[in-house]
Amino acid sequence: MKISGVDIRPGNIIEYESGIWRAVKIQHTQPGKGGAYMQVELKNLRDGRKNNVRFRSAESVERIRLDTKDFQFLYPEGDMLVFMDKITYDQVSLPRDLLGDAAAFLQDGMDVVMEMYDEEAISVQLPDTIEATIVEADAVVKGQTASSSYKPAVLDNGVRVMVPPHIAAGTRIVVDVYEQTYVRRAD
């Protein structure tokens, strides 16, 4: 589906220079002289490269719709991660760096959504939040105000996050996977 260059929105998947790209950030600019254009930060979904491109309103790009499938994470195998299609039970191995920092939050049996383009896995989406246990937390420093001070803590998956002073080791918390931030105490 062709769209105008100024109609690109964050999250859109487009075909550009024979690659598959996701629009990460956009900035619409209307200079005093000349035509308006859209400054778009693109991320290549195959190799992770980033590119800044200017699209004028006269230019058009091919917008791509990706198919989504439900998969389940099975286990890590070296630098690869093994997933299983929840309908056909087929197994797919993907490189760990396709998930980036979110790979640390994968848990055995976790349900994920895989975005596919021509039966090729382009990206994997984890749930927005997960529950994790704190294995190590710094002691509270007396005199710090609870409203603004956070302390570092290490989760059971090795990721470091900042938590409120009242959170101690052994506490289960809810963590935002993509921001790697404390959300709340788990129930």
Tab-separated table of N, CA and C in Angstrom, residues 116-177:
chain	number	residue	atom	x	y	z
A	116	MET	N	5.888	-11.439	11.271
A	116	MET	CA	6.446	-12.179	10.142
A	116	MET	C	6.252	-11.394	8.853
A	117	TYR	N	7.253	-11.474	7.973
A	117	TYR	CA	7.175	-10.902	6.635
A	117	TYR	C	7.609	-11.989	5.664
A	118	ASP	N	6.731	-12.425	4.802
A	118	ASP	CA	7.002	-13.543	3.883
A	118	ASP	C	7.537	-14.760	4.640
A	119	GLU	N	6.872	-15.110	5.726
A	119	GLU	CA	7.238	-16.266	6.563
A	119	GLU	C	8.614	-16.134	7.217
A	120	GLU	N	9.173	-14.923	7.243
A	120	GLU	CA	10.452	-14.682	7.917
A	120	GLU	C	10.166	-13.860	9.174
A	121	ALA	N	10.706	-14.308	10.315
A	121	ALA	CA	10.497	-13.582	11.570
A	121	ALA	C	11.274	-12.270	11.527
A	122	ILE	N	10.573	-11.153	11.735
A	122	ILE	CA	11.190	-9.827	11.698
A	122	ILE	C	11.418	-9.296	13.109
A	123	SER	N	10.434	-9.506	13.997
A	123	SER	CA	10.606	-9.043	15.375
A	123	SER	C	9.761	-9.897	16.317
A	124	VAL	N	10.116	-9.836	17.596
A	124	VAL	CA	9.408	-10.579	18.626
A	124	VAL	C	8.982	-9.583	19.693
A	125	GLN	N	7.692	-9.619	20.040
A	125	GLN	CA	7.179	-8.716	21.074
A	125	GLN	C	6.865	-9.510	22.336
A	126	LEU	N	7.495	-9.109	23.424
A	126	LEU	CA	7.228	-9.709	24.726
A	126	LEU	C	6.066	-8.969	25.371
A	127	PRO	N	5.498	-9.532	26.445
A	127	PRO	CA	4.504	-8.749	27.196
A	127	PRO	C	5.154	-7.449	27.684
A	128	ASP	N	4.360	-6.390	27.867
A	128	ASP	CA	4.912	-5.103	28.292
A	128	ASP	C	5.524	-5.160	29.689
A	129	THR	N	4.919	-5.959	30.575
A	129	THR	CA	5.436	-6.073	31.934
A	129	THR	C	5.565	-7.542	32.319
A	130	ILE	N	6.524	-7.826	33.196
A	130	ILE	CA	6.689	-9.177	33.737
A	130	ILE	C	6.920	-9.073	35.240
A	131	GLU	N	6.748	-10.195	35.934
A	131	GLU	CA	7.073	-10.252	37.357
A	131	GLU	C	8.466	-10.838	37.509
A	132	ALA	N	9.244	-10.268	38.417
A	132	ALA	CA	10.600	-10.752	38.678
A	132	ALA	C	10.884	-10.622	40.168
A	133	THR	N	11.850	-11.387	40.639
A	133	THR	CA	12.246	-11.350	42.045
A	133	THR	C	13.557	-10.595	42.178
A	134	ILE	N	13.629	-9.767	43.204
A	134	ILE	CA	14.863	-9.027	43.476
A	134	ILE	C	15.788	-9.948	44.267
A	135	VAL	N	17.018	-10.130	43.774
A	135	VAL	CA	17.976	-10.992	44.466
A	135	VAL	C	18.993	-10.181	45.262
A	136	GLU	N	19.138	-8.907	44.910
A	136	GLU	CA	20.120	-8.075	45.603
A	136	GLU	C	19.635	-6.633	45.567
A	137	ALA	N	19.602	-5.988	46.740
A	137	ALA	CA	19.193	-4.584	46.794
A	137	ALA	C	20.068	-3.869	47.815
A	138	ASP	N	20.458	-2.639	47.488
A	138	ASP	CA	21.263	-1.855	48.413
A	138	ASP	C	20.442	-1.529	49.657
A	139	ALA	N	21.131	-1.310	50.765
A	139	ALA	CA	20.454	-0.924	52.007
A	139	ALA	C	19.955	0.510	51.890
A	140	VAL	N	18.919	0.807	52.665
A	140	VAL	CA	18.373	2.161	52.665
A	140	VAL	C	19.314	3.071	53.459
A	141	VAL	N	19.599	4.229	52.901
A	141	VAL	CA	20.444	5.201	53.596
A	141	VAL	C	19.524	6.071	54.438
A	142	LYS	N	19.794	6.120	55.720
A	142	LYS	CA	18.942	6.887	56.631
A	142	LYS	C	18.995	8.371	56.265
A	143	GLY	N	17.843	9.002	56.280
A	143	GLY	CA	17.777	10.424	55.993
A	143	GLY	C	17.364	10.739	54.565
A	144	GLN	N	17.347	9.728	53.691
A	144	GLN	CA	16.890	9.985	52.325
A	144	GLN	C	15.376	10.127	52.340
A	145	THR	N	14.873	11.021	51.531
A	145	THR	CA	13.421	11.176	51.465
A	145	THR	C	12.868	10.127	50.519
A	146	ALA	N	11.776	9.520	50.918
A	146	ALA	CA	11.200	8.422	50.148
A	146	ALA	C	10.608	8.894	48.829
A	147	SER	N	10.269	10.165	48.734
A	147	SER	CA	9.581	10.640	47.534
A	147	SER	C	10.475	10.668	46.298
A	148	SER	N	11.755	10.996	46.451
A	148	SER	CA	12.579	11.180	45.259
A	148	SER	C	13.736	10.202	45.131
A	149	SER	N	14.015	9.415	46.162
A	149	SER	CA	15.207	8.571	46.083
A	149	SER	C	14.853	7.142	45.676
A	150	TYR	N	15.607	6.650	44.743
A	150	TYR	CA	15.494	5.253	44.337
A	150	TYR	C	16.848	4.618	44.559
A	151	LYS	N	16.887	3.303	44.751
A	151	LYS	CA	18.154	2.612	44.959
A	151	LYS	C	18.299	1.509	43.914
A	152	PRO	N	19.546	1.144	43.563
A	152	PRO	CA	19.737	0.085	42.578
A	152	PRO	C	19.416	-1.296	43.156
A	153	ALA	N	18.895	-2.171	42.304
A	153	ALA	CA	18.599	-3.548	42.698
A	153	ALA	C	18.872	-4.454	41.499
A	154	VAL	N	19.171	-5.725	41.782
A	154	VAL	CA	19.427	-6.701	40.726
A	154	VAL	C	18.312	-7.730	40.739
A	155	LEU	N	17.749	-7.995	39.553
A	155	LEU	CA	16.667	-8.968	39.425
A	155	LEU	C	17.233	-10.368	39.249
A	156	ASP	N	16.365	-11.384	39.362
A	156	ASP	CA	16.800	-12.774	39.214
A	156	ASP	C	17.325	-13.099	37.817
A	157	ASN	N	17.057	-12.231	36.829
A	157	ASN	CA	17.593	-12.455	35.480
A	157	ASN	C	18.886	-11.663	35.238
A	158	GLY	N	19.388	-10.983	36.284
A	158	GLY	CA	20.652	-10.255	36.175
A	158	GLY	C	20.521	-8.800	35.764
A	159	VAL	N	19.309	-8.342	35.444
A	159	VAL	CA	19.092	-6.957	35.008
A	159	VAL	C	19.061	-6.047	36.233
A	160	ARG	N	19.707	-4.878	36.112
A	160	ARG	CA	19.696	-3.885	37.197
A	160	ARG	C	18.573	-2.883	36.951
A	161	VAL	N	17.790	-2.614	37.983
A	161	VAL	CA	16.726	-1.606	37.908
A	161	VAL	C	16.784	-0.741	39.161
A	162	MET	N	16.174	0.425	39.079
A	162	MET	CA	16.073	1.306	40.244
A	162	MET	C	14.723	1.071	40.902
A	163	VAL	N	14.726	0.888	42.234
A	163	VAL	CA	13.494	0.594	42.973
A	163	VAL	C	13.360	1.557	44.148
A	164	PRO	N	12.130	1.731	44.662
A	164	PRO	CA	11.939	2.578	45.855
A	164	PRO	C	12.670	1.997	47.064
A	165	PRO	N	12.976	2.833	48.047
A	165	PRO	CA	13.766	2.397	49.204
A	165	PRO	C	13.146	1.255	50.016
A	166	HIS	N	11.810	1.134	50.034
A	166	HIS	CA	11.164	0.110	50.863
A	166	HIS	C	11.225	-1.295	50.263
A	167	ILE	N	11.707	-1.436	49.036
A	167	ILE	CA	11.792	-2.743	48.378
A	167	ILE	C	13.086	-3.430	48.806
A	168	ALA	N	12.969	-4.675	49.309
A	168	ALA	CA	14.144	-5.412	49.786
A	168	ALA	C	14.364	-6.662	48.933
A	169	ALA	N	15.520	-7.300	49.124
A	169	ALA	CA	15.826	-8.545	48.403
A	169	ALA	C	14.765	-9.589	48.733
A	170	GLY	N	14.388	-10.378	47.725
A	170	GLY	CA	13.356	-11.406	47.910
A	170	GLY	C	11.963	-10.939	47.536
A	171	THR	N	11.788	-9.638	47.291
A	171	THR	CA	10.482	-9.083	46.941
A	171	THR	C	10.184	-9.334	45.462
A	172	ARG	N	8.934	-9.719	45.146
A	172	ARG	CA	8.513	-9.865	43.746
A	172	ARG	C	7.951	-8.524	43.294
A	173	ILE	N	8.454	-8.048	42.140
A	173	ILE	CA	7.993	-6.774	41.609
A	173	ILE	C	7.567	-6.943	40.153
A	174	VAL	N	6.829	-5.963	39.655
A	174	VAL	CA	6.443	-5.914	38.245
A	174	VAL	C	7.387	-4.923	37.572
A	175	VAL	N	7.985	-5.347	36.438
A	175	VAL	CA	8.979	-4.545	35.734
A	175	VAL	C	8.512	-4.285	34.304
A	176	ASP	N	8.702	-3.059	33.824
A	176	ASP	CA	8.434	-2.732	32.426
A	176	ASP	C	9.583	-3.299	31.599
A	177	VAL	N	9.264	-4.204	30.671
A	177	VAL	CA	10.283	-4.919	29.905
A	177	VAL	C	11.097	-3.986	29.016
